[in-house]
Amino acid sequence: MPLDLTVLLSGGCAGTAVDVTLFPLDTVKTRLQSKQGFRASGGFSGIYSGLGPVALGSAPGAATFFLSYEFSKSKLAPLCGERYLPLVHMASACLGEVVSCGIRVPIEVIKQRDDQINSSQSSISIFRNTMQHEGLRGLYRGYFATVQREIPFSVLQYPLWEGMKRAWSTFQGSEVSSWQSAVCGAVAGSFSAGVTTPLDVAKTRIMLAPKGSVEAKGHMPTVVRLVYREAGMAGLFAGVTPRVCWIGIGGFVYFGVYDTLRGMLHS
């Protein structure tokens, strides 16, 4: 099977596996970060609300990320040499995020609004309402904030994942297995998630903000300062526990499924 098709299928399956199985944790995290507070946003009720659009959007989002990441890595690595591989991984991850966020952001906007309002509205109704009152700009509310969150996260996660795999491979004298890659992904994801939680809080506030508000303008530094003034460091790290758990477990599933399927399809 051609490498690009292998990457697309492996990445798509990995993204779907993570987003569907760990959906409730992400819902809880979003409600903890909401300006209205956890209980007012629905608490633990309806934690599978909005699963449909996420399930539909996770495969193409993850697939385009990995396709962009692997393509960039294959072109840059021969030019830079092994010494600069971490920089290659950083640059490739940045490209992957910019491309994949074009698919993921509209899905996340609908999902997070569904999480917050916790009403009987369907995801399609939320989509129509957003288009009617805000247009396409409403669906892409928080695109740049999401990219500003994802790039620091990926700049940490992917070099850590690749570096730990190389170190483990050197230590045991053979290539890492899929489960070992999954462990590396879990560690890298958990660390990166914890460090970048303030950016995630700001991104959530921007996506959920009423039209015309300060937060709705999408200026990440401004929103970070607003959250800090409102709730201090506790506000900036709201939802850090479910976020770290979700991405840690998700990293294990994500990279484990990706490497397993890629090996199977490539052979």
Short mmCIF file of C-alpha atoms in Angstrom, two decimals:
data_model
loop_
_atom_site.label_atom_id
_atom_site.label_comp_id
_atom_site.label_asym_id
_atom_site.label_seq_id
_atom_site.Cartn_x
_atom_site.Cartn_y
_atom_site.Cartn_z
CA MET A 1 0.00 0.00 0.00
CA PRO A 2 1.38 3.49 -0.84
CA LEU A 3 2.90 5.28 2.14
CA ASP A 4 0.60 8.30 1.92
CA LEU A 5 -2.51 6.11 1.96
CA THR A 6 -1.06 4.11 4.85
CA VAL A 7 -0.49 7.31 6.84
CA LEU A 8 -3.98 8.61 6.03
CA LEU A 9 -5.73 5.42 7.15
CA SER A 10 -3.56 4.91 10.24
CA GLY A 11 -3.89 8.52 11.35
CA GLY A 12 -7.64 8.59 10.73
CA CYS A 13 -8.25 5.40 12.72
CA ALA A 14 -6.00 6.60 15.56
CA GLY A 15 -7.81 9.93 15.81
CA THR A 16 -11.25 8.32 15.81
CA ALA A 17 -10.26 5.74 18.45
CA VAL A 18 -9.08 8.47 20.83
CA ASP A 19 -11.83 11.03 20.31
CA VAL A 20 -14.69 8.55 20.63
CA THR A 21 -13.42 6.53 23.61
CA LEU A 22 -12.25 9.54 25.65
CA PHE A 23 -15.04 11.94 24.67
CA PRO A 24 -16.55 12.22 28.20
CA LEU A 25 -13.25 13.40 29.71
CA ASP A 26 -12.99 16.15 27.12
CA THR A 27 -16.58 17.23 27.87
CA VAL A 28 -15.83 17.45 31.61
CA LYS A 29 -12.68 19.45 30.88
CA THR A 30 -14.59 21.92 28.69
CA ARG A 31 -17.24 22.47 31.37
CA LEU A 32 -14.59 23.04 34.04
CA GLN A 33 -13.03 25.72 31.83
CA SER A 34 -16.32 27.44 30.96
CA LYS A 35 -16.85 30.95 32.31
CA GLN A 36 -20.25 29.85 33.68
CA GLY A 37 -18.65 27.16 35.81
CA PHE A 38 -18.86 23.38 35.85
CA ARG A 39 -22.36 22.94 37.34
CA ALA A 40 -23.98 25.74 35.36
CA SER A 41 -22.56 24.23 32.16
CA GLY A 42 -24.19 20.86 32.85
CA GLY A 43 -21.94 19.09 35.34
CA PHE A 44 -21.77 15.37 34.63
CA SER A 45 -25.08 15.21 32.74
CA GLY A 46 -25.12 14.65 29.00
CA ILE A 47 -21.38 14.06 28.78
CA TYR A 48 -21.79 12.29 25.43
CA SER A 49 -23.63 15.27 23.94
CA GLY A 50 -22.00 16.32 20.66
CA LEU A 51 -20.32 12.97 20.01
CA GLY A 52 -21.68 12.77 16.44
CA PRO A 53 -19.75 15.65 14.83
CA VAL A 54 -16.60 14.76 16.76
CA ALA A 55 -16.74 11.16 15.50
CA LEU A 56 -17.20 12.41 11.94
CA GLY A 57 -14.46 15.04 12.13
CA SER A 58 -11.76 13.19 14.06
CA ALA A 59 -10.70 10.87 11.23
CA PRO A 60 -10.04 13.55 8.55
CA GLY A 61 -8.47 15.87 11.15
CA ALA A 62 -5.99 13.28 12.40
CA ALA A 63 -5.38 11.91 8.91
CA THR A 64 -4.46 15.33 7.47
CA PHE A 65 -2.22 16.03 10.46
CA PHE A 66 -0.18 12.86 10.06
CA LEU A 67 -0.02 13.18 6.28
CA SER A 68 1.36 16.73 6.61
CA TYR A 69 3.67 15.70 9.48
CA GLU A 70 5.17 12.68 7.74
CA PHE A 71 5.49 14.51 4.41
CA SER A 72 7.31 17.44 5.99
CA LYS A 73 9.52 15.12 8.04
CA SER A 74 10.50 13.08 4.99
CA LYS A 75 11.53 16.23 3.10
CA LEU A 76 13.32 18.07 5.91
CA ALA A 77 15.14 15.20 7.65
CA PRO A 78 17.57 14.44 4.76
CA LEU A 79 18.42 18.14 4.49
CA CYS A 80 19.05 18.72 8.20
CA GLY A 81 20.73 15.54 9.40
CA GLU A 82 20.26 13.62 12.65
CA ARG A 83 21.63 16.43 14.81
CA TYR A 84 18.69 18.68 14.00
CA LEU A 85 15.95 16.04 14.04
CA PRO A 86 14.13 17.66 17.01
CA LEU A 87 13.82 20.87 14.96
CA VAL A 88 12.54 18.84 12.01
CA HIS A 89 9.89 17.26 14.24
CA MET A 90 8.90 20.68 15.60
CA ALA A 91 8.55 22.22 12.15
CA SER A 92 6.64 19.21 10.82
CA ALA A 93 4.27 19.24 13.80
CA CYS A 94 3.60 22.96 13.27
CA LEU A 95 2.66 22.37 9.63
CA GLY A 96 0.44 19.46 10.60
CA GLU A 97 -1.46 21.56 13.14
CA VAL A 98 -2.02 24.50 10.79
CA VAL A 99 -3.50 22.16 8.16
CA SER A 100 -5.55 19.90 10.44
CA CYS A 101 -7.04 22.76 12.48
CA GLY A 102 -8.88 23.82 9.33
CA ILE A 103 -10.95 20.65 9.76
CA ARG A 104 -10.98 20.33 13.54
CA VAL A 105 -11.93 23.86 14.62
CA PRO A 106 -15.52 23.95 13.22
CA ILE A 107 -16.15 20.53 14.81
CA GLU A 108 -14.75 21.71 18.13
CA VAL A 109 -16.80 24.92 18.08
CA ILE A 110 -20.04 22.92 17.67
CA LYS A 111 -18.98 20.34 20.25
CA GLN A 112 -18.00 22.88 22.90
CA ARG A 113 -21.16 24.93 22.47
CA ASP A 114 -23.14 21.72 22.82
CA ASP A 115 -21.17 20.90 25.99
CA GLN A 116 -21.90 24.30 27.49
CA ILE A 117 -25.57 24.78 26.75
CA ASN A 118 -26.42 21.13 27.53
CA SER A 119 -29.79 21.55 25.83
CA SER A 120 -31.99 19.45 23.58
CA GLN A 121 -30.53 21.18 20.51
CA SER A 122 -28.91 18.81 18.07
CA SER A 123 -25.45 19.41 16.65
CA ILE A 124 -27.07 20.24 13.30
CA SER A 125 -29.23 22.89 15.00
CA ILE A 126 -26.17 24.42 16.64
CA PHE A 127 -24.41 24.43 13.25
CA ARG A 128 -27.37 26.16 11.57
CA ASN A 129 -27.73 28.67 14.39
CA THR A 130 -24.02 29.51 14.25
CA MET A 131 -24.11 29.99 10.48
CA GLN A 132 -27.28 32.09 10.69
CA HIS A 133 -26.01 34.50 13.35
CA GLU A 134 -22.24 34.48 12.82
CA GLY A 135 -21.61 33.00 9.40
CA LEU A 136 -18.49 31.02 8.49
CA ARG A 137 -16.46 33.22 10.83
CA GLY A 138 -18.48 31.80 13.73
CA LEU A 139 -17.56 28.24 12.78
CA TYR A 140 -13.90 29.25 12.73
CA ARG A 141 -14.14 31.27 15.96
CA GLY A 142 -10.95 30.43 17.83
CA TYR A 143 -9.01 29.07 14.82
CA PHE A 144 -5.93 31.15 15.57
CA ALA A 145 -6.32 30.55 19.31
CA THR A 146 -6.47 26.81 18.61
CA VAL A 147 -3.36 26.99 16.43
CA GLN A 148 -1.64 29.04 19.16
CA ARG A 149 -2.53 26.30 21.64
CA GLU A 150 -1.73 23.33 19.42
CA ILE A 151 1.64 24.51 18.11
CA PRO A 152 3.28 24.82 21.58
CA PHE A 153 1.67 21.50 22.54
CA SER A 154 2.92 19.72 19.42
CA VAL A 155 6.35 21.37 19.57
CA LEU A 156 6.71 19.68 22.96
CA GLN A 157 4.86 16.42 22.31
CA TYR A 158 6.23 15.19 18.98
CA PRO A 159 9.96 15.78 19.59
CA LEU A 160 9.54 14.15 23.02
CA TRP A 161 7.73 11.18 21.48
CA GLU A 162 10.30 10.76 18.71
CA GLY A 163 13.23 11.33 21.11
CA MET A 164 11.99 8.81 23.67
CA LYS A 165 11.46 6.24 20.93
CA ARG A 166 15.03 6.74 19.67
CA ALA A 167 16.44 6.50 23.21
CA TRP A 168 14.45 3.33 23.97
CA SER A 169 15.46 1.83 20.64
CA THR A 170 19.15 2.55 21.32
CA PHE A 171 18.89 1.09 24.84
CA GLN A 172 17.37 -2.22 23.72
CA GLY A 173 19.26 -2.45 20.45
CA SER A 174 16.16 -2.79 18.26
CA GLU A 175 13.23 -0.76 16.97
CA VAL A 176 10.53 0.00 19.50
CA SER A 177 7.32 -1.99 19.32
CA SER A 178 3.87 -0.44 19.00
CA TRP A 179 3.16 -0.69 22.74
CA GLN A 180 6.51 0.97 23.52
CA SER A 181 5.67 3.77 21.10
CA ALA A 182 2.31 4.08 22.87
CA VAL A 183 4.01 4.45 26.28
CA CYS A 184 6.28 7.17 24.86
CA GLY A 185 3.20 8.91 23.44
CA ALA A 186 1.41 8.79 26.79
CA VAL A 187 4.34 10.35 28.66
CA ALA A 188 4.96 13.01 26.01
CA GLY A 189 1.25 13.84 25.79
CA SER A 190 0.71 14.11 29.55
CA PHE A 191 3.65 16.46 30.05
CA SER A 192 2.73 18.65 27.07
CA ALA A 193 -0.93 18.80 28.11
CA GLY A 194 -0.12 20.00 31.61
CA VAL A 195 2.25 22.72 30.45
CA THR A 196 -0.13 24.12 27.82
CA THR A 197 -3.34 24.07 29.90
CA PRO A 198 -3.55 27.91 30.20
CA LEU A 199 -3.65 28.14 26.40
CA ASP A 200 -6.40 25.52 26.31
CA VAL A 201 -8.44 27.47 28.88
CA ALA A 202 -8.10 30.66 26.80
CA LYS A 203 -9.07 28.81 23.61
CA THR A 204 -12.19 27.39 25.29
CA ARG A 205 -13.22 30.84 26.54
CA ILE A 206 -12.82 32.30 23.03
CA MET A 207 -14.94 29.58 21.42
CA LEU A 208 -17.72 29.90 23.99
CA ALA A 209 -17.74 33.70 24.30
CA PRO A 210 -20.87 35.67 23.28
CA LYS A 211 -20.58 37.50 19.99
CA GLY A 212 -19.12 40.99 20.47
CA SER A 213 -17.46 40.26 23.82
CA VAL A 214 -13.77 40.86 24.53
CA GLU A 215 -13.07 37.12 24.52
CA ALA A 216 -14.84 36.67 21.17
CA LYS A 217 -12.21 38.84 19.46
CA GLY A 218 -9.88 35.88 19.77
CA HIS A 219 -6.77 37.57 21.18
CA MET A 220 -5.09 34.80 23.14
CA PRO A 221 -2.80 36.99 25.36
CA THR A 222 -5.76 39.22 26.27
CA VAL A 223 -7.95 36.28 27.26
CA VAL A 224 -5.13 34.70 29.30
CA ARG A 225 -4.80 37.98 31.25
CA LEU A 226 -8.58 38.19 31.75
CA VAL A 227 -8.73 34.64 33.13
CA TYR A 228 -5.80 35.33 35.43
CA ARG A 229 -7.45 38.50 36.77
CA GLU A 230 -10.72 36.62 37.36
CA ALA A 231 -9.41 33.44 38.97
CA GLY A 232 -5.62 33.55 39.22
CA MET A 233 -3.48 30.51 38.50
CA ALA A 234 -6.36 28.21 39.48
CA GLY A 235 -8.37 29.68 36.61
CA LEU A 236 -5.54 29.28 34.12
CA PHE A 237 -5.16 25.63 35.08
CA ALA A 238 -8.87 24.83 35.27
CA GLY A 239 -9.49 21.32 34.00
CA VAL A 240 -5.81 20.37 34.11
CA THR A 241 -6.49 16.96 35.69
CA PRO A 242 -9.00 15.67 33.11
CA ARG A 243 -6.90 17.26 30.34
CA VAL A 244 -3.72 15.47 31.44
CA CYS A 245 -5.60 12.20 31.98
CA TRP A 246 -7.42 12.50 28.66
CA ILE A 247 -4.33 13.30 26.62
CA GLY A 248 -2.12 10.85 28.53
CA ILE A 249 -4.50 7.95 27.92
CA GLY A 250 -5.24 9.34 24.48
CA GLY A 251 -1.53 9.49 23.66
CA PHE A 252 -1.21 5.80 24.49
CA VAL A 253 -4.16 4.88 22.27
CA TYR A 254 -3.34 7.41 19.53
CA PHE A 255 0.29 6.52 18.94
CA GLY A 256 -0.26 2.83 19.68
CA VAL A 257 -3.04 2.52 17.09
CA TYR A 258 -1.13 4.68 14.60
CA ASP A 259 2.08 2.63 14.77
CA THR A 260 0.24 -0.71 14.85
CA LEU A 261 -1.89 0.03 11.79
CA ARG A 262 0.93 1.68 9.92
CA GLY A 263 3.09 -1.40 10.40
CA MET A 264 0.28 -3.73 9.36
CA LEU A 265 -0.73 -1.72 6.29
CA HIS A 266 2.84 -1.02 5.20
CA SER A 267 3.72 -4.73 5.29
#
